[in-house]
Amino acid sequence: MSRFIKKALEKLPRLDKGQLGELLKDIVAEHQLYEASLQSIPGGLVVLSSDNKVLFHNKAAERFLGLSTSVETSEKPIWNLPVDREVAEYLRQTLTSTEPMVAREFTFDASNGPRILNFLPLPLLEDGHVQGALIFIQDVTERKSRESRLRRAESLASLTTLAAGVAHEIKNPLGSIGIHIQLIQRALKNPTSSALATMAKDLDVINEEISRLNGIVVDFLFAVRPMDTNLVLGSLGKILKDLVEFMDEELAQAGVHVKLALADGDDTVLLDERFLKQAFLNIVKNSLHAMPDGGTLTVTSKRTVSGLEVIVTDTGSGIPPELLEKIFEPYFTTKDFGSGLGLTMVYKIVKEHGADIRVTSKVGVGTAVTILFPWPARTPQLLDFKGEVP
């Protein structure tokens, strides 16, 4: 209720007919202004009662969902109205569940082509109690199209770099294989016992180089193929605990002491456990290699306004400033081994999770990798609802 109406109601017993008429006009004008504002919003807006019946919807929501202004619309839960079946089931599960409300996108066939709509349900609270829900519906088709074009452009540029890197990487093992094949051919011309022993060693080298080539191809395919991520709500802390437990023996043997400090409270984010474990494993292995004489690895997580922040810090050799900006580039490495795609994969996985990653480092002191995972699209407290709609 607006401050104006509250004050007017306080004065109501002292008003005459003329003043009541003026007050009524002001209230109607304010109501019309609110409704015009809500109707002019380009996104869809639906207000639901505590039993999930439609109290109000604007024209955009009417267009998106096919709602009408009939009495039937206000007498049934929204999922029993003639809306898309998949959307109806999503709304039913979301609005009747005790789990946090999470946004979701749906694709609809429209006269001007497929449209992608984002649904964001939010609770309406009064004195801390849920009295209904508000559903925002946004057409994100153009944004998704721009993001897709940008990803294609980035993929093309990345593919060029990766192809050049692969050509460089396979040159050495292919050269080694060629040399040892020549040695075997030479030995076959005079197959003495010592020559046969040498052939066995040559075959071992060829086998190792073939395995190396296979690793290069596998890493290349991972880097260029679209990731089939399945983001679901999960505990980031559990993944970090499992990782430290998995790496515990290897870290201990390397003389690396581990400190784990995880955030208290809810650490649930949208994640793909399979890919995220691989990303953190690559980060920890990089830290391990940076501490050949042992050191300390600290893994922390903390809740922020923007999301859940994970920081992996080591006391290793550090990275020079001139190299720091190149660490996510394909085939860039400061080590004498490895494909140089480890952090490229980490970057790709992190971005698929909608997260941000940054690396800070100081030579002789160590390196810190910080990843900020956004909170799922949910808002436990947004509106102070007083049981009225325009």
CSV table of C-alpha atoms in Angstrom, one decimal:
chain,number,residue,atom,x,y,z
A,1,MET,CA,0.0,0.0,0.0
A,2,SER,CA,1.4,3.4,-0.9
A,3,ARG,CA,2.2,6.0,1.7
A,4,PHE,CA,-0.3,8.3,0.1
A,5,ILE,CA,-3.2,5.9,0.6
A,6,LYS,CA,-2.1,5.1,4.2
A,7,LYS,CA,-2.3,8.7,5.1
A,8,ALA,CA,-5.6,9.1,3.3
A,9,LEU,CA,-7.2,6.2,5.2
A,10,GLU,CA,-6.0,7.8,8.5
A,11,LYS,CA,-7.9,11.0,7.6
A,12,LEU,CA,-10.9,9.2,6.2
A,13,PRO,CA,-13.3,9.7,9.2
A,14,ARG,CA,-12.7,13.5,9.0
A,15,LEU,CA,-13.4,13.8,5.2
A,16,ASP,CA,-16.7,15.2,3.7
A,17,LYS,CA,-18.2,13.9,0.4
A,18,GLY,CA,-16.3,16.3,-1.7
A,19,GLN,CA,-13.0,15.4,-0.2
A,20,LEU,CA,-13.9,11.7,-0.4
A,21,GLY,CA,-14.6,12.2,-4.2
A,22,GLU,CA,-11.2,13.8,-4.7
A,23,LEU,CA,-9.5,11.1,-2.7
A,24,LEU,CA,-11.2,8.4,-4.8
A,25,LYS,CA,-10.0,10.2,-8.0
A,26,ASP,CA,-6.5,10.2,-6.6
A,27,ILE,CA,-6.6,6.5,-5.7
A,28,VAL,CA,-8.0,5.6,-9.2
A,29,ALA,CA,-5.3,7.7,-10.9
A,30,GLU,CA,-2.6,6.1,-8.8
A,31,HIS,CA,-4.0,2.6,-9.6
A,32,GLN,CA,-4.1,3.4,-13.3
A,33,LEU,CA,-0.5,4.7,-13.2
A,34,TYR,CA,0.7,1.5,-11.5
A,35,GLU,CA,-1.2,-0.7,-14.0
A,36,ALA,CA,0.0,1.3,-17.0
A,37,SER,CA,3.5,0.9,-15.7
A,38,LEU,CA,3.2,-2.8,-15.3
A,39,GLN,CA,1.4,-3.2,-18.6
A,40,SER,CA,4.2,-1.3,-20.5
A,41,ILE,CA,6.9,-3.6,-19.2
A,42,PRO,CA,8.3,-5.6,-22.2
A,43,GLY,CA,8.7,-8.7,-20.0
A,44,GLY,CA,5.9,-10.9,-18.8
A,45,LEU,CA,4.7,-10.4,-15.2
A,46,VAL,CA,2.3,-12.7,-13.3
A,47,VAL,CA,1.2,-12.3,-9.7
A,48,LEU,CA,0.0,-15.4,-8.0
A,49,SER,CA,-2.0,-15.8,-4.7
A,50,SER,CA,-0.9,-18.1,-1.9
A,51,ASP,CA,-2.9,-20.9,-3.6
A,52,ASN,CA,-1.1,-20.1,-6.9
A,53,LYS,CA,-4.1,-18.6,-8.7
A,54,VAL,CA,-3.5,-15.7,-11.0
A,55,LEU,CA,-4.2,-12.3,-9.4
A,56,PHE,CA,-2.7,-10.2,-12.1
A,57,HIS,CA,-0.8,-10.6,-15.4
A,58,ASN,CA,0.3,-8.0,-17.9
A,59,LYS,CA,-0.1,-8.0,-21.7
A,60,ALA,CA,3.4,-9.5,-22.3
A,61,ALA,CA,2.5,-12.5,-20.0
A,62,GLU,CA,-0.8,-12.8,-21.8
A,63,ARG,CA,1.1,-13.0,-25.1
A,64,PHE,CA,3.7,-15.4,-23.8
A,65,LEU,CA,1.4,-17.8,-21.9
A,66,GLY,CA,-1.9,-17.4,-23.7
A,67,LEU,CA,-3.6,-16.2,-20.5
A,68,SER,CA,-6.9,-14.4,-20.8
A,69,THR,CA,-8.8,-12.0,-18.5
A,70,SER,CA,-11.6,-14.5,-18.1
A,71,VAL,CA,-12.9,-15.5,-14.6
A,72,GLU,CA,-11.5,-19.0,-15.2
A,73,THR,CA,-8.0,-17.6,-15.2
A,74,SER,CA,-8.4,-16.4,-11.6
A,75,GLU,CA,-10.1,-19.6,-10.4
A,76,LYS,CA,-7.5,-22.2,-11.1
A,77,PRO,CA,-3.8,-22.8,-10.2
A,78,ILE,CA,-1.7,-21.5,-13.0
A,79,TRP,CA,-0.5,-25.0,-14.0
A,80,ASN,CA,-4.1,-26.0,-14.6
A,81,LEU,CA,-4.6,-23.2,-17.2
A,82,PRO,CA,-4.1,-23.8,-20.9
A,83,VAL,CA,-0.4,-23.0,-20.9
A,84,ASP,CA,2.4,-25.0,-22.4
A,85,ARG,CA,2.5,-28.4,-20.7
A,86,GLU,CA,6.2,-28.4,-20.0
A,87,VAL,CA,6.0,-24.8,-18.5
A,88,ALA,CA,2.9,-25.8,-16.5
A,89,GLU,CA,4.8,-28.8,-14.9
A,90,TYR,CA,7.8,-26.6,-14.2
A,91,LEU,CA,5.6,-24.0,-12.4
A,92,ARG,CA,3.8,-26.7,-10.5
A,93,GLN,CA,7.0,-28.3,-9.2
A,94,THR,CA,8.7,-25.0,-8.5
A,95,LEU,CA,5.8,-23.3,-6.7
A,96,THR,CA,4.8,-26.3,-4.6
A,97,SER,CA,8.3,-27.4,-3.6
A,98,THR,CA,10.2,-26.3,-0.5
A,99,GLU,CA,13.4,-26.1,-2.6
A,100,PRO,CA,14.8,-22.7,-3.7
A,101,MET,CA,13.1,-21.3,-6.8
A,102,VAL,CA,15.4,-21.6,-9.8
A,103,ALA,CA,15.0,-19.9,-13.2
A,104,ARG,CA,14.6,-21.9,-16.3
A,105,GLU,CA,14.5,-21.3,-20.1
A,106,PHE,CA,12.0,-22.7,-22.5
A,107,THR,CA,11.8,-22.6,-26.3
A,108,PHE,CA,8.5,-21.8,-28.0
A,109,ASP,CA,7.5,-21.9,-31.7
A,110,ALA,CA,6.2,-18.5,-32.7
A,111,SER,CA,5.1,-17.0,-36.0
A,112,ASN,CA,8.5,-15.2,-36.3
A,113,GLY,CA,10.5,-18.3,-35.5
A,114,PRO,CA,11.5,-20.1,-32.2
A,115,ARG,CA,11.6,-17.8,-29.2
A,116,ILE,CA,13.5,-18.5,-25.9
A,117,LEU,CA,11.8,-17.4,-22.7
A,118,ASN,CA,13.4,-17.2,-19.3
A,119,PHE,CA,11.0,-17.9,-16.3
A,120,LEU,CA,12.0,-16.5,-12.9
A,121,PRO,CA,9.6,-17.2,-10.0
A,122,LEU,CA,10.1,-15.2,-6.9
A,123,PRO,CA,8.3,-15.5,-3.5
A,124,LEU,CA,6.0,-12.7,-2.2
A,125,LEU,CA,6.6,-12.2,1.5
A,126,GLU,CA,4.5,-10.6,4.2
A,127,ASP,CA,6.1,-10.4,7.7
A,128,GLY,CA,8.4,-13.2,6.7
A,129,HIS,CA,5.6,-15.5,5.4
A,130,VAL,CA,5.1,-16.5,1.8
A,131,GLN,CA,1.8,-15.0,0.5
A,132,GLY,CA,2.2,-15.8,-3.1
A,133,ALA,CA,4.6,-15.6,-6.0
A,134,LEU,CA,5.7,-13.3,-8.7
A,135,ILE,CA,6.8,-14.7,-12.1
A,136,PHE,CA,9.0,-12.7,-14.4
A,137,ILE,CA,9.1,-13.9,-18.0
A,138,GLN,CA,11.8,-12.5,-20.3
A,139,ASP,CA,12.3,-13.0,-24.0
A,140,VAL,CA,16.1,-13.8,-24.2
A,141,THR,CA,16.1,-15.0,-27.8
A,142,GLU,CA,18.2,-12.1,-29.2
A,143,ARG,CA,20.7,-12.3,-26.3
A,144,LYS,CA,21.1,-16.0,-26.8
A,145,SER,CA,21.6,-15.5,-30.5
A,146,ARG,CA,24.3,-12.8,-29.8
A,147,GLU,CA,26.0,-15.1,-27.3
A,148,SER,CA,25.9,-18.0,-29.8
A,149,ARG,CA,27.5,-15.8,-32.5
A,150,LEU,CA,30.2,-14.6,-30.1
A,151,ARG,CA,30.9,-18.2,-29.1
A,152,ARG,CA,31.2,-19.3,-32.7
A,153,ALA,CA,33.6,-16.5,-33.4
A,154,GLU,CA,35.7,-17.3,-30.3
A,155,SER,CA,35.6,-21.0,-31.2
A,156,LEU,CA,36.9,-20.3,-34.7
A,157,ALA,CA,39.8,-18.1,-33.4
A,158,SER,CA,40.5,-20.7,-30.8
A,159,LEU,CA,40.4,-23.5,-33.3
A,160,THR,CA,43.0,-21.8,-35.4
A,161,THR,CA,45.3,-21.5,-32.4
A,162,LEU,CA,44.6,-25.1,-31.4
A,163,ALA,CA,45.3,-26.4,-34.9
A,164,ALA,CA,48.7,-24.6,-35.0
A,165,GLY,CA,49.4,-26.0,-31.5
A,166,VAL,CA,48.5,-29.6,-32.5
A,167,ALA,CA,50.7,-29.4,-35.6
A,168,HIS,CA,53.6,-28.3,-33.4
A,169,GLU,CA,52.9,-30.9,-30.7
A,170,ILE,CA,52.7,-33.9,-33.0
A,171,LYS,CA,55.8,-33.0,-34.9
A,172,ASN,CA,58.2,-34.3,-32.2
A,173,PRO,CA,56.6,-37.7,-31.5
A,174,LEU,CA,56.1,-38.3,-35.2
A,175,GLY,CA,59.8,-37.5,-35.8
A,176,SER,CA,60.8,-39.8,-32.9
A,177,ILE,CA,58.6,-42.6,-34.4
A,178,GLY,CA,60.1,-42.1,-37.8
A,179,ILE,CA,63.7,-42.3,-36.4
A,180,HIS,CA,63.0,-45.5,-34.5
A,181,ILE,CA,61.2,-47.2,-37.4
A,182,GLN,CA,64.4,-46.5,-39.5
A,183,LEU,CA,66.5,-48.1,-36.7
A,184,ILE,CA,64.2,-51.2,-36.8
A,185,GLN,CA,64.4,-51.4,-40.6
A,186,ARG,CA,68.2,-51.2,-40.3
A,187,ALA,CA,68.3,-53.9,-37.6
A,188,LEU,CA,66.0,-56.2,-39.7
A,189,LYS,CA,68.7,-56.3,-42.4
A,190,ASN,CA,71.1,-57.9,-40.0
A,191,PRO,CA,68.9,-59.6,-37.3
A,192,THR,CA,71.5,-60.5,-34.7
A,193,SER,CA,70.5,-61.0,-31.0
A,194,SER,CA,71.9,-57.5,-30.1
A,195,ALA,CA,69.9,-56.0,-33.0
A,196,LEU,CA,66.7,-57.7,-31.8
A,197,ALA,CA,67.3,-56.4,-28.3
A,198,THR,CA,67.7,-52.9,-29.7
A,199,MET,CA,64.5,-53.4,-31.8
A,200,ALA,CA,62.5,-54.2,-28.6
A,201,LYS,CA,63.7,-50.9,-27.1
A,202,ASP,CA,62.8,-49.0,-30.3
A,203,LEU,CA,59.3,-50.6,-30.2
A,204,ASP,CA,58.9,-49.4,-26.6
A,205,VAL,CA,59.8,-45.9,-27.6
A,206,ILE,CA,57.3,-46.1,-30.5
A,207,ASN,CA,54.6,-47.3,-28.2
A,208,GLU,CA,55.2,-44.4,-25.8
A,209,GLU,CA,55.2,-41.9,-28.6
A,210,ILE,CA,51.9,-43.3,-29.9
A,211,SER,CA,50.4,-43.0,-26.4
A,212,ARG,CA,51.7,-39.4,-26.4
A,213,LEU,CA,50.0,-38.7,-29.7
A,214,ASN,CA,46.8,-40.2,-28.5
A,215,GLY,CA,46.9,-37.9,-25.5
A,216,ILE,CA,47.4,-34.9,-27.7
A,217,VAL,CA,44.4,-35.9,-29.9
A,218,VAL,CA,42.2,-36.5,-26.8
A,219,ASP,CA,43.1,-33.2,-25.3
A,220,PHE,CA,42.6,-31.4,-28.7
A,221,LEU,CA,39.1,-33.0,-29.1
A,222,PHE,CA,38.1,-31.9,-25.6
A,223,ALA,CA,39.2,-28.4,-26.3
A,224,VAL,CA,37.3,-28.0,-29.6
A,225,ARG,CA,34.2,-30.0,-29.0
A,226,PRO,CA,31.1,-28.3,-27.4
A,227,MET,CA,30.8,-29.4,-23.8
A,228,ASP,CA,27.7,-31.4,-23.0
A,229,THR,CA,27.3,-30.0,-19.5
A,230,ASN,CA,24.3,-30.9,-17.3
A,231,LEU,CA,24.1,-28.2,-14.7
A,232,VAL,CA,22.2,-29.3,-11.6
A,233,LEU,CA,22.1,-27.9,-8.0
A,234,GLY,CA,24.9,-29.4,-6.0
A,235,SER,CA,27.3,-28.8,-3.1
A,236,LEU,CA,30.6,-27.2,-4.1
A,237,GLY,CA,32.0,-28.0,-0.7
A,238,LYS,CA,31.5,-31.7,-1.3
A,239,ILE,CA,33.4,-31.6,-4.6
A,240,LEU,CA,36.3,-29.8,-2.9
A,241,LYS,CA,36.4,-32.3,0.0
A,242,ASP,CA,36.3,-35.2,-2.4
A,243,LEU,CA,39.2,-33.7,-4.4
A,244,VAL,CA,41.4,-33.1,-1.4
A,245,GLU,CA,40.7,-36.7,-0.2
A,246,PHE,CA,41.5,-38.1,-3.7
A,247,MET,CA,44.8,-36.1,-3.9
A,248,ASP,CA,45.8,-36.6,-0.3
A,249,GLU,CA,48.4,-39.3,-0.7
A,250,GLU,CA,50.0,-37.7,-3.8
A,251,LEU,CA,50.2,-34.4,-2.0
A,252,ALA,CA,51.6,-35.9,1.2
A,253,GLN,CA,54.3,-37.8,-0.8
A,254,ALA,CA,55.3,-34.4,-2.4
A,255,GLY,CA,55.6,-32.8,1.0
A,256,VAL,CA,52.6,-30.5,0.4
A,257,HIS,CA,50.5,-29.7,3.5
A,258,VAL,CA,46.8,-29.1,2.7
A,259,LYS,CA,44.6,-26.5,4.5
A,260,LEU,CA,40.8,-26.8,3.7
A,261,ALA,CA,38.5,-24.0,4.9
A,262,LEU,CA,35.0,-24.2,3.5
A,263,ALA,CA,32.2,-21.7,3.8
A,264,ASP,CA,29.5,-22.2,6.5
A,265,GLY,CA,25.9,-22.4,5.3
A,266,ASP,CA,24.5,-23.1,1.9
A,267,ASP,CA,27.1,-23.8,-0.7
A,268,THR,CA,24.7,-25.0,-3.4
A,269,VAL,CA,25.3,-23.8,-7.0
A,270,LEU,CA,24.5,-25.0,-10.5
A,271,LEU,CA,27.3,-27.4,-11.5
A,272,ASP,CA,28.3,-30.4,-13.5
A,273,GLU,CA,30.2,-32.5,-11.0
A,274,ARG,CA,32.1,-34.5,-13.7
A,275,PHE,CA,33.6,-31.5,-15.4
A,276,LEU,CA,34.1,-29.4,-12.3
A,277,LYS,CA,36.1,-32.2,-10.6
A,278,GLN,CA,38.4,-32.2,-13.7
A,279,ALA,CA,38.8,-28.5,-13.5
A,280,PHE,CA,39.8,-28.4,-9.8
A,281,LEU,CA,42.0,-31.5,-10.4
A,282,ASN,CA,43.9,-29.6,-13.1
A,283,ILE,CA,44.3,-26.5,-10.8
A,284,VAL,CA,45.6,-28.6,-7.9
A,285,LYS,CA,48.0,-30.6,-10.1
A,286,ASN,CA,49.4,-27.3,-11.4
A,287,SER,CA,49.9,-26.1,-7.8
A,288,LEU,CA,51.6,-29.4,-7.0
A,289,HIS,CA,54.0,-29.1,-9.9
A,290,ALA,CA,54.8,-25.5,-8.7
A,291,MET,CA,56.0,-26.9,-5.3
A,292,PRO,CA,58.7,-29.5,-6.2
A,293,ASP,CA,60.2,-29.1,-2.7
A,294,GLY,CA,56.9,-29.2,-0.9
A,295,GLY,CA,54.8,-26.3,0.5
A,296,THR,CA,51.3,-25.5,1.5
A,297,LEU,CA,48.1,-25.8,-0.6
A,298,THR,CA,45.1,-23.8,0.8
A,299,VAL,CA,41.6,-24.4,-0.6
A,300,THR,CA,39.0,-22.0,0.7
A,301,SER,CA,35.4,-21.1,-0.1
A,302,LYS,CA,33.3,-18.2,1.1
A,303,ARG,CA,29.9,-16.8,0.5
A,304,THR,CA,29.7,-13.4,-1.2
A,305,VAL,CA,26.8,-11.3,-2.4
A,306,SER,CA,27.6,-12.3,-6.0
A,307,GLY,CA,28.1,-16.0,-5.4
A,308,LEU,CA,30.3,-18.6,-3.9
A,309,GLU,CA,34.0,-17.9,-4.2
A,310,VAL,CA,36.6,-20.7,-4.3
A,311,ILE,CA,40.3,-19.8,-3.9
A,312,VAL,CA,43.1,-22.3,-4.4
A,313,THR,CA,46.4,-20.9,-3.2
A,314,ASP,CA,49.9,-22.5,-3.3
A,315,THR,CA,53.3,-21.4,-2.0
A,316,GLY,CA,55.1,-22.4,-5.2
A,317,SER,CA,57.5,-20.7,-7.5
A,318,GLY,CA,54.9,-18.2,-8.9
A,319,ILE,CA,54.4,-16.9,-12.4
A,320,PRO,CA,56.2,-13.9,-13.9
A,321,PRO,CA,53.8,-11.0,-14.7
A,322,GLU,CA,54.6,-11.2,-18.5
A,323,LEU,CA,53.5,-14.8,-18.6
A,324,LEU,CA,50.4,-14.5,-16.3
A,325,GLU,CA,48.1,-13.1,-19.1
A,326,LYS,CA,49.0,-16.1,-21.3
A,327,ILE,CA,48.2,-18.9,-18.9
A,328,PHE,CA,44.8,-19.7,-20.4
A,329,GLU,CA,46.0,-19.7,-24.0
A,330,PRO,CA,46.1,-23.2,-25.7
A,331,TYR,CA,49.5,-25.0,-25.5
A,332,PHE,CA,51.0,-22.4,-23.3
A,333,THR,CA,53.0,-24.0,-20.5
A,334,THR,CA,55.9,-23.2,-18.2
A,335,LYS,CA,56.6,-26.9,-17.5
A,336,ASP,CA,58.8,-29.3,-19.4
A,337,PHE,CA,55.9,-31.8,-19.7
A,338,GLY,CA,52.2,-31.8,-20.3
A,339,SER,CA,50.0,-30.7,-23.2
A,340,GLY,CA,49.7,-27.0,-22.3
A,341,LEU,CA,45.9,-27.4,-22.4
A,342,GLY,CA,45.2,-28.0,-18.7
A,343,LEU,CA,44.3,-24.4,-17.9
A,344,THR,CA,42.6,-23.9,-21.2
A,345,MET,CA,40.3,-26.7,-20.2
A,346,VAL,CA,39.8,-25.2,-16.8
A,347,TYR,CA,38.8,-21.9,-18.3
A,348,LYS,CA,36.4,-23.6,-20.7
A,349,ILE,CA,34.7,-25.5,-17.9
A,350,VAL,CA,34.5,-22.5,-15.6
A,351,LYS,CA,32.8,-20.4,-18.3
A,352,GLU,CA,30.3,-23.2,-19.1
A,353,HIS,CA,29.3,-22.8,-15.4
A,354,GLY,CA,28.7,-19.1,-15.9
A,355,ALA,CA,31.6,-18.5,-13.4
A,356,ASP,CA,34.5,-16.1,-13.5
A,357,ILE,CA,38.1,-17.0,-13.0
A,358,ARG,CA,41.2,-14.9,-12.2
A,359,VAL,CA,44.8,-15.8,-11.3
A,360,THR,CA,47.2,-13.7,-9.2
A,361,SER,CA,50.8,-14.7,-8.7
A,362,LYS,CA,54.1,-13.4,-7.3
A,363,VAL,CA,57.4,-15.0,-8.2
A,364,GLY,CA,58.9,-16.8,-5.2
A,365,VAL,CA,55.7,-16.4,-3.1
A,366,GLY,CA,53.0,-18.4,-4.9
A,367,THR,CA,49.9,-18.4,-7.0
A,368,ALA,CA,46.1,-18.0,-6.2
A,369,VAL,CA,43.4,-19.1,-8.5
A,370,THR,CA,40.0,-17.6,-7.7
A,371,ILE,CA,36.7,-18.8,-9.2
A,372,LEU,CA,33.4,-17.0,-8.5
A,373,PHE,CA,30.3,-19.2,-9.0
A,374,PRO,CA,27.1,-17.3,-9.3
A,375,TRP,CA,24.2,-18.1,-7.0
A,376,PRO,CA,21.3,-19.9,-8.7
A,377,ALA,CA,18.7,-17.5,-10.0
A,378,ARG,CA,16.7,-17.3,-6.8
A,379,THR,CA,15.7,-14.5,-4.4
A,380,PRO,CA,14.4,-15.6,-0.9
A,381,GLN,CA,13.2,-12.0,-0.2
A,382,LEU,CA,12.3,-9.6,-2.9
A,383,LEU,CA,8.9,-8.0,-2.4
A,384,ASP,CA,7.0,-7.0,0.7
A,385,PHE,CA,3.5,-8.1,-0.4
A,386,LYS,CA,0.4,-6.7,1.3
A,387,GLY,CA,-2.2,-8.7,-0.5
A,388,GLU,CA,-3.0,-6.1,-3.1
A,389,VAL,CA,-2.4,-5.8,-6.8
A,390,PRO,CA,-3.2,-3.0,-9.2
